[in-house]
Amino acid sequence: MLVLAASSLLLADESQELSQRQDFSRAWQAAASGDRSEFLQLMPGLTDYLLYPYLEYEEFRFRRASVSAAEMAAFLERHQDWAFTAGLRKAWLRTLGQNGQWEALLTYGVDSSDPEIQCYLAQAKINRGQTEGLEPVARALWAVGKSQPDACDPVFAWLKKQGGITPALAWERILRAMEARQPRLILYLARYLDERDRVWVDRWYEQDRGGYRRLEQSKSWPDVEKARDITAYGLQRLARGDAERAWQTYAAIGNRFNWPQEVRGGILREIALWSAVEGADETSQRMQNVPEEYRDGKLLEWWARFELSRGNWDQLILVIGNLPEEQKNDSSWRYWHARARLETGELDHARELLGELALEASYFGFLAADRLELPYAICPEEPDVTELEVTALRQQPGFSRSVELRKAGIPSWSRSEWQIAVRNLDQAGLRVAAALAVEENWPDMAIFALGNSGDLRWYVWRFPLDHLTLVESRASDRNLDPAWVLGLMRSESAMALDARSPAGALGLMQLMPGTAEQLAKRYSIGYTGSQQLLQAGENIELGTLYLRELLDRFSENPVLATGAYNAGPNAVKRWMTNRRTEDPEIWIETLPYFETRDYIPRVLAFSTIYDWRMARPVSRISSRMPGFTSADSSANMQVKATASVVCAAPGEGATAAVYN
C-alpha cells in the first residue's frame, strides 16, 4: 500500500508540473502576442512554479516606466543570476533616463557601461549641478567612431559650451570614425576643426569614395600630421583590395612623409600581408621589407602560405621556424613543417614529425597517417560521470531553470540560462554538464561542454548519431556519402535542431531561407516558410538536395562542394582560377577566407570520425580529396582507400552507456 501511495503522489506531482508548464507556456505566448488579459489571468496560478519569475520579468518589463525604483531594484537583486536580469536592468535604467528620474538613475545606474545610460547619468549630473570631473567623461563619450544615442545630445551640447570639443579632439574622433567606416560622420565632424584644416576632411572623403586609388595625389600635400594620417590609413585600406597598387603608391610617396616608425612598419606589414593573400609574385621581398618587430604571427603564417603555394619548401621551413611557439606547435604548422622536410628529402626527420602527428585524431593527424600509411588513432574514452553527479547538477538553480525552459518551449532563454550556469564550472563540472545535456537529448550543449573541458576523445557524445536513419535514407536517394553529410551537419549546427546563425541560416544543415525556397520550387517540395527548416526531415531533405547540386556543379569533388556550401559557389570558382589546385591540401591551406580554410578540414575530419561511429570501413581522408596525390617519389609511399583504426575497432564504443 505504501508503494502504491508513493507512486500515486509521484504521478500527481508530474501531472501538476505538466499542467503548470502548459499554463506557463500559454501565459508566455499571451505576453508575446500582447494579450494582457490572458497573461494576467494565468499569472496568479503559477506563483509556486519554477519559472514564475520569468512572468514577473515580463510584467516588470511591461510596467518599467511606472514601477517604483525600490520594487524594481529588489526584484533585480533577488534574481541577479537569472538570464533576463541584465537586459531588464538596462531597459529599466534607460527608461529612468528617458523620464528624467535622475535620483533613481544615480542610485542604481552608476556602474552601467551602456553608452545611452552613461549619457543619461551625465545628464543627471548636469541637471543637478554636479559637474565636477564630468568633462573627461563627456569627452570620452563624444570621441568615438560612431554616432552616439540621442540621449547624448544634451551632454555634448554642455561639453561644447564648456569649450571641451577642441579641434584636436575632433581629429581624434575623425580618425576613429575612419577606422569604423563612417564617412558621413566624418563630414559632420569637420565643423569642429579649424577652418584651414577642413580641407583635409574633404580630401579624405574623396579618397575614401575612390577606394584610395588616387592616393598618389598626396605627393603634392605638405608633410603635416593630417596628411600623414590620411595617406597611412589610405595605403592600408588600398592594400586590402589591391596590394600591388598599394605597393606602387607607397614607392611613389613613401619618402614624402615623415611617418613614425610604428606607422611605417604598420603600412609595410599590411601591404606584405595582403600581397601574400593575393599571391603576388613580389610577396617574399615585401615580407623582407617589414621590420622584424612588425612580423607578428598572422603575417608570418601568410608568409608561410605564400611559400607553400609556390613550393618553396626550404623557405617554408625557415618561416615556420620564426613563428611564435604556440603557432609553431599547432598541428597545421607541424604538418607543413613535416611535409617540407619530406619534399626536401629529409625523410627520417619527416617520418619522425609525421609519426608524432599521426597519433592525433584530427585533419592533419589523418593526413600524416596517410603519408605514412599508418592506422588512424581514433582512441575513444568512455564517458566517466556518475548518475549522482548529474542529479546534483540538474538540481542547481541555473541548470534546473534551463532544462525547464527547454521543456516549456522557450529555447532562447533556455540556452542563455545554460550558458550562465556553465560559466564557472571546472573541467569535472563541464563533464557532468555534458552528461546532463546528453540525458536531455541536447547534443550541441554536450558538444560545447566537452570542447571546453578538453575531453575530445569522448566521441560517443561529441559525434552523436541523431537522425542517422534519415540521413542514410536521403544520402542513398542522392548518392551522397552519409558520413560526409553527418560531418557537414555536425560542423554547421553541432546537431542543434533549432540552430540559428547571425546571417539567418537555420536548422541542422544551416540553410538560408532563400536557398531553401528556391530548392523547394525546383524540386516541387511543399514549402510554407522558414519554420520548416527547424524540422529535421525538411532540413535534411533540402540540405542534401543542395549538396547534390554542389557535387554535380563541382565534378563530384567533396572538397570543392564543401567549400561552396560554406562560402558560396562563386567564391570557390574564383579560388579555382587564382589558387594552386593540383594539390588540394595546399589549395585548402592557402584559401583567403579563414572560415572556409578552417571549415573544409573540420568537415573532412568529422566525416572520417563518422565513418568510425557508423561502424563502416573508415575512408582515408585523402580519398575524399580528389586530385590528392598520395604517392611521393622520394618517400615511395602509397595510400590505400581505407584505413585501419588503432585503439578501437570501427564502431566500438558506439553503444556505450551514458554512465559508468
XYZ file of C-alpha atoms in Angstrom:
660
model
C 0.000 0.000 0.000
C 2.859 2.396 0.807
C 4.388 1.773 -2.627
C 1.071 2.488 -4.329
C 0.611 5.674 -2.319
C 4.100 6.895 -3.201
C 3.511 6.084 -6.869
C 0.225 7.998 -6.806
C 1.910 11.025 -5.264
C 4.625 10.912 -7.897
C 2.080 10.777 -10.703
C 0.170 13.658 -9.125
C 3.341 15.759 -8.933
C 4.159 15.024 -12.554
C 0.615 15.909 -13.612
C 0.742 19.202 -11.714
C 4.165 20.015 -13.189
C 2.887 19.349 -16.699
C -0.217 21.457 -16.097
C 1.866 24.355 -14.761
C 4.253 24.108 -17.681
C 1.372 24.276 -20.133
C -0.168 27.261 -18.349
C 3.208 28.988 -18.251
C 3.651 28.482 -21.997
C 0.177 29.915 -22.600
C 0.974 32.941 -20.412
C 4.300 33.464 -22.174
C 2.651 33.340 -25.592
C -0.052 35.718 -24.400
C 2.596 38.232 -23.333
C 4.378 37.842 -26.666
C 1.167 38.499 -28.596
C 0.128 41.427 -26.403
C -2.814 39.637 -24.781
C -2.534 41.233 -21.328
C -5.884 39.897 -20.210
C -4.966 36.224 -20.558
C -1.477 36.858 -19.215
C -2.792 38.474 -16.028
C -5.448 35.780 -15.661
C -2.909 32.935 -15.786
C -0.143 34.553 -13.755
C -1.569 34.193 -10.201
C -1.948 30.428 -10.541
C 1.759 29.946 -11.228
C 3.362 31.604 -8.209
C 4.916 28.322 -6.990
C 6.152 27.299 -10.439
C 9.917 27.261 -11.007
C 9.749 29.727 -13.916
C 7.293 32.157 -12.308
C 9.998 34.883 -12.130
C 10.020 34.873 -15.951
C 6.389 36.000 -15.831
C 7.337 38.615 -13.242
C 10.094 39.698 -15.605
C 7.543 40.169 -18.387
C 5.318 42.140 -16.036
C 8.167 44.349 -14.810
C 9.340 44.885 -18.379
C 5.847 45.992 -19.354
C 5.473 48.317 -16.314
C 9.049 49.551 -16.057
C 8.055 53.175 -16.582
C 5.651 53.153 -13.620
C 7.028 50.607 -11.161
C 8.743 52.053 -8.103
C 12.506 52.102 -8.187
C 12.761 50.229 -4.907
C 10.489 47.429 -6.134
C 12.370 47.009 -9.415
C 15.760 47.121 -7.697
C 14.651 44.476 -5.182
C 13.454 42.181 -7.975
C 16.722 42.555 -9.873
C 18.717 41.892 -6.714
C 16.749 38.705 -5.945
C 17.320 37.413 -9.456
C 20.794 38.725 -10.175
C 21.995 35.389 -11.621
C 18.970 34.867 -13.902
C 19.434 35.268 -17.644
C 16.860 38.046 -18.017
C 18.320 40.347 -15.369
C 20.975 42.182 -17.389
C 18.557 43.032 -20.203
C 15.785 44.110 -17.841
C 18.177 46.277 -15.843
C 19.414 48.028 -18.994
C 15.870 48.643 -20.267
C 14.778 49.980 -16.850
C 17.750 52.328 -16.458
C 17.197 53.693 -19.957
C 13.562 54.302 -19.076
C 14.599 56.152 -15.913
C 16.776 58.373 -18.063
C 14.079 58.974 -20.650
C 11.697 60.031 -17.889
C 14.223 62.222 -16.125
C 14.139 60.189 -12.888
C 17.619 61.338 -12.014
C 17.742 60.349 -8.358
C 16.842 56.724 -9.072
C 19.221 56.631 -12.032
C 22.128 57.942 -9.962
C 21.283 55.464 -7.203
C 21.076 52.318 -9.335
C 22.856 53.033 -12.629
C 26.311 54.385 -11.824
C 28.125 51.158 -12.763
C 26.477 50.748 -16.173
C 28.731 50.544 -19.234
C 25.900 51.171 -21.699
C 26.616 54.434 -23.624
C 22.994 55.559 -23.568
C 22.750 55.082 -19.804
C 26.117 56.767 -19.306
C 24.787 59.778 -21.194
C 21.653 59.835 -19.050
C 23.872 59.706 -15.955
C 25.842 62.663 -17.290
C 22.561 64.478 -17.940
C 21.512 63.761 -14.366
C 24.689 65.341 -13.008
C 24.325 68.374 -15.271
C 20.717 68.864 -14.168
C 21.734 68.589 -10.515
C 24.760 70.860 -10.948
C 27.174 68.041 -10.070
C 29.576 68.642 -12.946
C 32.921 68.417 -11.177
C 35.062 65.877 -13.060
C 32.354 65.399 -15.715
C 34.224 66.919 -18.658
C 36.656 63.982 -19.183
C 33.677 61.589 -19.075
C 31.794 63.636 -21.652
C 34.871 63.877 -23.887
C 35.279 60.092 -23.803
C 31.619 59.629 -24.735
C 31.947 62.085 -27.610
C 35.242 60.888 -29.135
C 34.038 57.541 -30.531
C 33.954 56.323 -34.101
C 30.195 56.134 -34.474
C 27.112 58.220 -33.793
C 26.014 58.108 -30.182
C 22.383 57.785 -28.953
C 20.150 60.851 -28.865
C 20.437 60.766 -25.076
C 23.973 62.069 -25.504
C 22.966 65.257 -27.342
C 22.360 67.389 -24.202
C 25.673 66.179 -22.751
C 27.556 67.092 -25.912
C 25.839 70.484 -26.019
C 27.061 71.083 -22.466
C 30.556 69.895 -23.406
C 30.659 72.263 -26.367
C 29.587 75.165 -24.158
C 32.480 74.338 -21.828
C 34.884 74.506 -24.774
C 35.612 70.798 -24.367
C 35.325 69.884 -28.058
C 38.666 71.057 -29.352
C 39.984 70.638 -32.915
C 42.454 68.056 -31.570
C 39.644 66.026 -30.016
C 37.628 66.353 -33.220
C 40.521 64.972 -35.273
C 40.876 62.110 -32.785
C 37.220 61.237 -33.372
C 37.638 61.566 -37.140
C 40.446 59.006 -37.022
C 38.215 56.598 -35.117
C 35.318 57.227 -37.478
C 37.509 56.318 -40.443
C 38.510 53.064 -38.763
C 34.815 52.378 -38.190
C 33.984 53.173 -41.843
C 31.682 56.099 -41.007
C 32.293 58.688 -43.773
C 29.078 60.640 -43.143
C 30.042 61.151 -39.529
C 33.426 62.451 -40.685
C 31.784 65.118 -42.839
C 29.696 66.174 -39.850
C 32.751 66.358 -37.590
C 34.567 68.725 -39.960
C 32.680 71.642 -38.383
C 34.734 71.220 -35.209
C 38.062 71.681 -36.994
C 39.791 74.957 -37.638
C 38.652 76.338 -40.980
C 42.070 75.848 -42.583
C 42.022 72.153 -41.640
C 38.582 71.294 -43.017
C 40.108 70.733 -46.432
C 41.680 67.550 -45.042
C 38.281 66.059 -44.331
C 37.209 66.784 -47.901
C 40.396 65.196 -49.226
C 39.951 62.157 -47.021
C 36.308 61.753 -48.015
C 37.111 61.962 -51.724
C 39.959 59.474 -51.369
C 37.704 57.064 -49.482
C 34.965 57.321 -52.105
C 37.535 56.429 -54.753
C 38.915 53.483 -52.819
C 42.225 55.346 -52.358
C 43.138 54.616 -55.990
C 44.183 58.244 -56.445
C 46.325 58.378 -53.346
C 49.393 59.348 -55.381
C 47.842 62.820 -55.396
C 49.216 63.122 -51.869
C 52.650 63.789 -53.388
C 51.581 67.422 -53.568
C 50.404 67.545 -49.937
C 52.534 69.125 -47.199
C 54.142 66.771 -44.694
C 51.790 67.583 -41.811
C 50.036 65.340 -39.294
C 46.698 65.164 -41.102
C 48.273 64.376 -44.454
C 50.333 61.615 -42.814
C 47.231 60.166 -41.141
C 45.241 60.124 -44.386
C 47.961 58.562 -46.506
C 48.900 55.946 -43.907
C 45.299 54.918 -43.474
C 44.663 55.027 -47.220
C 47.637 52.793 -48.041
C 46.456 50.170 -45.593
C 42.900 50.273 -46.932
C 44.142 50.116 -50.517
C 46.317 47.102 -49.692
C 43.266 45.074 -48.706
C 41.792 45.357 -52.166
C 44.849 45.825 -54.383
C 48.182 45.087 -52.718
C 50.150 45.702 -55.901
C 48.714 49.172 -56.335
C 49.304 49.904 -52.659
C 52.961 48.945 -53.047
C 53.399 51.107 -56.129
C 51.730 54.023 -54.372
C 53.924 53.558 -51.325
C 57.004 53.505 -53.553
C 55.875 56.810 -55.071
C 55.006 58.665 -51.862
C 56.772 56.760 -49.066
C 59.673 59.174 -48.876
C 57.340 62.155 -48.971
C 56.088 61.724 -45.409
C 57.961 61.537 -42.137
C 55.876 58.803 -40.504
C 56.834 57.471 -37.082
C 58.498 54.053 -37.245
C 55.417 52.251 -35.914
C 53.234 53.798 -38.632
C 55.665 52.961 -41.434
C 56.062 49.440 -40.066
C 52.295 49.040 -39.990
C 51.977 50.145 -43.617
C 54.659 47.742 -44.797
C 53.120 44.915 -42.784
C 49.678 45.482 -44.272
C 50.974 45.586 -47.845
C 53.047 42.429 -47.335
C 50.128 40.622 -45.686
C 47.680 41.317 -48.499
C 50.342 40.587 -51.100
C 50.564 37.107 -49.598
C 46.786 36.702 -49.534
C 46.647 37.708 -53.211
C 49.636 35.517 -54.066
C 51.628 38.391 -55.592
C 54.993 37.386 -57.060
C 56.822 40.011 -55.018
C 55.468 38.790 -51.679
C 58.753 37.380 -50.356
C 60.591 40.642 -50.972
C 57.804 42.671 -49.401
C 57.917 40.428 -46.349
C 61.645 41.051 -46.067
C 60.959 44.804 -46.102
C 58.798 44.553 -42.962
C 60.876 45.310 -39.845
C 61.163 42.212 -37.654
C 59.258 43.781 -34.759
C 56.185 44.078 -37.022
C 56.279 40.471 -38.233
C 53.549 39.097 -35.996
C 52.112 35.595 -36.064
C 49.400 36.393 -38.590
C 51.874 37.920 -41.029
C 54.306 35.008 -40.679
C 51.533 32.471 -41.259
C 50.606 34.184 -44.518
C 54.259 34.352 -45.486
C 54.411 30.600 -44.917
C 51.272 30.054 -47.002
C 52.772 32.053 -49.840
C 55.965 29.978 -49.841
C 53.804 26.855 -49.643
C 51.768 27.945 -52.657
C 54.993 28.355 -54.661
C 56.530 25.117 -53.489
C 59.444 26.953 -51.856
C 59.992 24.240 -49.262
C 63.340 25.438 -47.902
C 61.982 28.937 -47.374
C 58.835 27.481 -45.806
C 60.952 25.695 -43.190
C 62.665 28.982 -42.309
C 59.419 30.925 -41.995
C 57.749 28.247 -39.859
C 60.821 28.329 -37.631
C 60.161 32.019 -36.937
C 56.539 31.523 -35.883
C 55.634 32.154 -32.231
C 55.887 28.914 -30.235
C 52.138 28.496 -29.797
C 51.523 28.699 -33.537
C 54.583 26.638 -34.398
C 53.206 23.817 -32.230
C 49.783 23.901 -33.847
C 49.007 20.724 -35.772
C 48.740 22.624 -39.070
C 52.264 24.026 -38.991
C 53.691 20.805 -37.570
C 52.233 19.052 -40.609
C 53.552 21.581 -43.112
C 56.958 21.501 -41.440
C 56.977 17.716 -41.841
C 55.754 17.978 -45.410
C 58.516 20.486 -46.207
C 61.138 18.139 -44.739
C 59.687 15.348 -46.846
C 59.788 17.432 -50.019
C 63.414 18.442 -49.386
C 64.495 14.827 -48.989
C 64.921 14.780 -45.207
C 62.953 11.536 -44.985
C 63.906 10.388 -41.491
C 63.136 13.780 -39.966
C 59.885 13.980 -41.924
C 58.769 10.497 -40.827
C 59.520 11.337 -37.200
C 57.417 14.505 -37.356
C 54.600 12.815 -39.253
C 54.629 9.857 -36.881
C 54.070 12.136 -33.875
C 51.273 13.959 -35.635
C 49.604 10.724 -36.783
C 48.752 9.958 -33.153
C 46.104 12.723 -33.272
C 42.530 12.179 -34.467
C 42.408 15.403 -36.473
C 42.548 16.561 -40.075
C 46.311 16.970 -40.035
C 46.746 13.843 -37.944
C 44.823 11.851 -40.535
C 46.829 13.415 -43.378
C 50.056 12.485 -41.567
C 48.832 8.904 -41.139
C 48.020 8.790 -44.853
C 51.535 9.927 -45.712
C 52.991 7.078 -43.654
C 50.182 4.590 -44.372
C 49.579 4.224 -40.653
C 46.317 3.328 -38.903
C 44.150 6.171 -37.665
C 44.447 6.857 -33.950
C 40.771 7.056 -33.046
C 41.171 6.205 -29.379
C 37.868 6.707 -27.550
C 37.481 7.315 -23.854
C 34.359 6.168 -22.083
C 32.330 8.997 -20.519
C 33.194 8.990 -16.839
C 30.299 10.616 -14.994
C 28.059 9.181 -12.297
C 24.295 9.488 -12.200
C 24.573 11.010 -8.727
C 26.719 13.851 -10.143
C 24.214 14.531 -12.915
C 21.301 14.586 -10.470
C 23.148 17.067 -8.267
C 23.927 19.351 -11.216
C 20.357 19.138 -12.502
C 19.154 20.472 -9.158
C 21.389 23.546 -9.309
C 19.149 26.594 -9.952
C 20.624 27.667 -13.284
C 20.512 24.206 -14.806
C 17.040 23.435 -13.446
C 15.767 26.684 -14.997
C 17.480 25.917 -18.293
C 16.014 22.422 -18.544
C 12.527 23.580 -17.595
C 12.599 26.461 -20.085
C 13.514 23.999 -22.815
C 10.621 21.741 -21.859
C 8.341 24.784 -21.890
C 9.370 25.534 -25.481
C 11.464 28.661 -24.887
C 14.839 27.642 -26.344
C 16.482 31.075 -26.484
C 16.151 31.726 -22.746
C 16.980 28.083 -22.049
C 20.317 28.480 -23.817
C 21.007 31.748 -22.040
C 20.433 30.151 -18.630
C 22.653 27.219 -19.585
C 25.489 29.448 -20.754
C 25.431 31.375 -17.492
C 25.294 28.153 -15.461
C 28.342 26.556 -17.137
C 30.415 29.739 -16.993
C 32.168 28.935 -13.719
C 32.377 25.146 -13.973
C 35.749 23.442 -13.803
C 36.751 20.545 -16.072
C 34.933 17.966 -13.944
C 31.829 20.139 -13.825
C 31.812 20.554 -17.603
C 31.894 16.779 -17.984
C 28.833 16.496 -15.767
C 27.140 19.268 -17.759
C 27.805 17.261 -20.922
C 26.219 14.210 -19.312
C 23.159 16.246 -18.321
C 22.866 17.564 -21.882
C 23.040 14.003 -23.223
C 20.263 12.964 -20.832
C 18.183 15.855 -22.113
C 18.888 14.970 -25.761
C 20.630 18.308 -26.195
C 23.621 17.362 -28.353
C 25.041 20.808 -29.048
C 25.287 21.654 -25.342
C 27.103 18.363 -24.722
C 29.482 19.073 -27.600
C 30.294 22.588 -26.398
C 30.802 21.437 -22.802
C 33.250 18.723 -23.856
C 35.054 21.119 -26.173
C 35.589 23.482 -23.251
C 36.568 20.667 -20.878
C 39.147 19.302 -23.300
C 37.643 15.808 -23.324
C 37.867 15.467 -27.086
C 38.013 11.672 -27.050
C 34.507 11.232 -25.684
C 33.481 10.541 -29.262
C 30.123 8.952 -28.481
C 28.859 12.247 -27.076
C 30.858 14.566 -29.328
C 29.668 12.849 -32.519
C 26.057 11.825 -31.901
C 24.139 9.723 -34.390
C 20.883 11.655 -34.130
C 18.825 11.473 -37.328
C 21.093 8.709 -38.696
C 18.268 6.793 -40.366
C 17.013 9.943 -42.051
C 20.497 10.947 -43.196
C 21.246 7.484 -44.567
C 17.943 7.428 -46.447
C 18.375 10.853 -48.052
C 22.060 10.211 -48.770
C 21.164 6.965 -50.510
C 18.462 8.701 -52.579
C 21.018 11.299 -53.764
C 24.110 9.114 -53.993
C 25.838 11.013 -51.209
C 28.332 9.803 -48.637
C 26.295 9.725 -45.368
C 29.411 10.220 -43.218
C 30.152 13.391 -45.197
C 26.584 14.621 -44.684
C 26.857 13.971 -40.951
C 30.292 15.603 -40.802
C 28.954 18.701 -42.517
C 25.861 18.781 -40.316
C 27.980 18.414 -37.190
C 30.174 21.306 -38.354
C 27.240 23.519 -39.249
C 24.995 23.198 -36.208
C 26.594 20.829 -33.665
C 23.414 18.802 -34.308
C 21.117 21.517 -32.911
C 17.667 21.324 -34.491
C 16.931 24.947 -33.635
C 20.309 26.412 -34.640
C 20.146 29.977 -35.995
C 23.173 31.781 -37.370
C 23.640 35.570 -37.219
C 23.235 35.578 -41.010
C 19.854 33.850 -40.753
C 20.769 30.248 -41.625
C 18.522 27.729 -39.892
C 18.491 24.200 -38.595
C 20.725 21.172 -38.720
C 22.294 21.945 -42.087
C 22.090 25.736 -41.641
C 20.143 26.536 -44.775
C 19.321 30.107 -45.718
C 15.552 30.528 -46.132
C 16.006 31.953 -49.641
C 18.083 28.959 -50.726
C 15.529 26.591 -49.212
C 12.668 28.295 -51.031
C 14.482 28.045 -54.377
C 15.273 24.368 -53.805
C 11.668 23.648 -52.857
C 10.464 25.244 -56.102
C 12.975 23.360 -58.246
C 12.012 20.008 -56.765
C 8.274 20.659 -56.238
C 8.517 20.316 -52.469
C 5.869 21.952 -50.327
C 7.427 24.914 -48.537
C 5.394 27.153 -46.282
C 8.125 29.154 -44.626
C 11.407 29.186 -42.763
C 9.951 27.446 -39.694
C 10.057 24.228 -41.707
C 13.841 24.406 -41.620
C 13.732 23.818 -37.858
C 12.319 20.338 -38.506
C 14.842 17.562 -39.094
C 13.039 15.965 -42.036
C 12.561 19.141 -44.081
C 16.023 20.471 -43.278
C 17.868 17.301 -44.239
C 15.662 16.845 -47.315
C 16.558 20.278 -48.674
C 20.136 20.278 -47.386
C 21.038 17.039 -49.116
C 19.442 18.249 -52.340
C 21.673 21.311 -52.170
C 24.737 19.156 -51.517
C 23.845 17.015 -54.525
C 23.641 20.121 -56.705
C 27.031 21.323 -55.471
C 28.652 17.970 -56.150
C 27.203 17.984 -59.664
C 28.477 21.514 -60.197
C 31.983 20.703 -58.947
C 32.592 17.363 -60.678
C 31.906 15.141 -57.652
C 34.665 16.828 -55.656
C 33.748 16.870 -51.923
C 36.444 19.452 -51.109
C 35.072 21.966 -53.600
C 31.445 21.198 -52.728
C 32.185 21.613 -49.024
C 33.880 24.932 -49.679
C 30.931 26.060 -51.803
C 28.480 25.084 -49.064
C 30.338 27.412 -46.709
C 31.484 30.313 -48.904
C 29.246 30.012 -51.962
C 29.891 28.531 -55.416
C 31.162 31.798 -56.918
C 33.903 32.153 -54.303
C 35.079 28.591 -54.950
C 35.110 29.148 -58.715
C 37.230 32.251 -58.167
C 39.667 30.384 -55.929
C 39.959 27.607 -58.502
C 41.312 30.102 -61.015
C 43.739 32.010 -58.795
C 44.979 29.331 -56.385
C 47.220 26.332 -56.830
C 44.803 23.458 -57.461
C 46.880 20.377 -58.267
C 47.298 19.627 -54.567
C 44.049 20.030 -52.601
C 45.947 20.158 -49.294
C 47.777 23.284 -50.467
C 44.647 24.716 -52.065
C 42.752 24.478 -48.769
C 45.618 25.874 -46.694
C 46.011 28.966 -48.880
C 42.344 29.968 -49.132
C 41.886 33.670 -48.275
C 38.813 33.148 -46.046
C 39.737 31.920 -42.576
C 36.266 30.486 -42.038
C 36.407 28.298 -45.149
C 40.062 27.399 -44.588
C 39.017 26.056 -41.187
C 35.649 24.659 -42.294
C 36.733 22.252 -45.025
C 39.298 20.406 -42.841
C 36.791 20.224 -39.994
C 34.126 18.654 -42.210
C 36.628 16.169 -43.662
C 37.908 15.158 -40.218
C 34.389 14.837 -38.813
C 33.387 12.724 -41.814
C 36.260 10.361 -41.033
C 35.161 10.012 -37.409
C 31.562 9.477 -38.508
C 32.710 6.566 -40.666
C 34.005 5.022 -37.463
C 30.884 5.946 -35.457
C 28.662 4.305 -38.081
C 30.725 1.080 -37.900
C 31.718 1.444 -41.553
C 35.134 0.998 -43.127
C 36.939 4.235 -42.341
C 37.798 6.098 -45.525
C 41.228 7.647 -45.751
C 40.783 11.388 -45.529
C 42.768 11.771 -48.740
C 40.194 9.628 -50.554
C 37.713 12.449 -50.023
C 40.161 14.904 -51.633
C 40.158 14.146 -55.373
C 43.356 15.194 -57.053
C 45.390 14.481 -53.914
C 48.475 12.533 -54.974
C 49.385 10.270 -52.118
C 52.325 8.773 -53.999
C 55.563 10.588 -53.322
C 58.509 9.538 -55.438
C 61.091 10.407 -52.813
C 59.231 8.671 -49.995
C 57.832 5.865 -52.166
C 54.509 5.867 -50.310
C 51.163 4.533 -51.458
C 47.943 5.136 -49.526
C 45.026 2.736 -49.549
C 41.425 3.897 -49.809
C 40.548 2.749 -46.289
C 42.407 2.957 -43.016
C 42.654 0.583 -40.110
C 41.980 2.130 -36.723
C 44.054 1.613 -33.599
C 42.664 1.673 -30.032
C 39.217 0.534 -31.159
C 37.703 -1.414 -33.996
C 35.408 0.632 -36.238
C 32.189 1.271 -34.338
C 33.460 0.074 -30.972
C 32.030 2.234 -28.239
C 29.046 3.301 -30.342
C 26.651 1.717 -27.857
C 28.485 2.840 -24.738
C 26.322 3.670 -21.738
C 25.853 7.247 -20.654
C 27.193 6.455 -17.187
C 29.976 4.199 -15.913
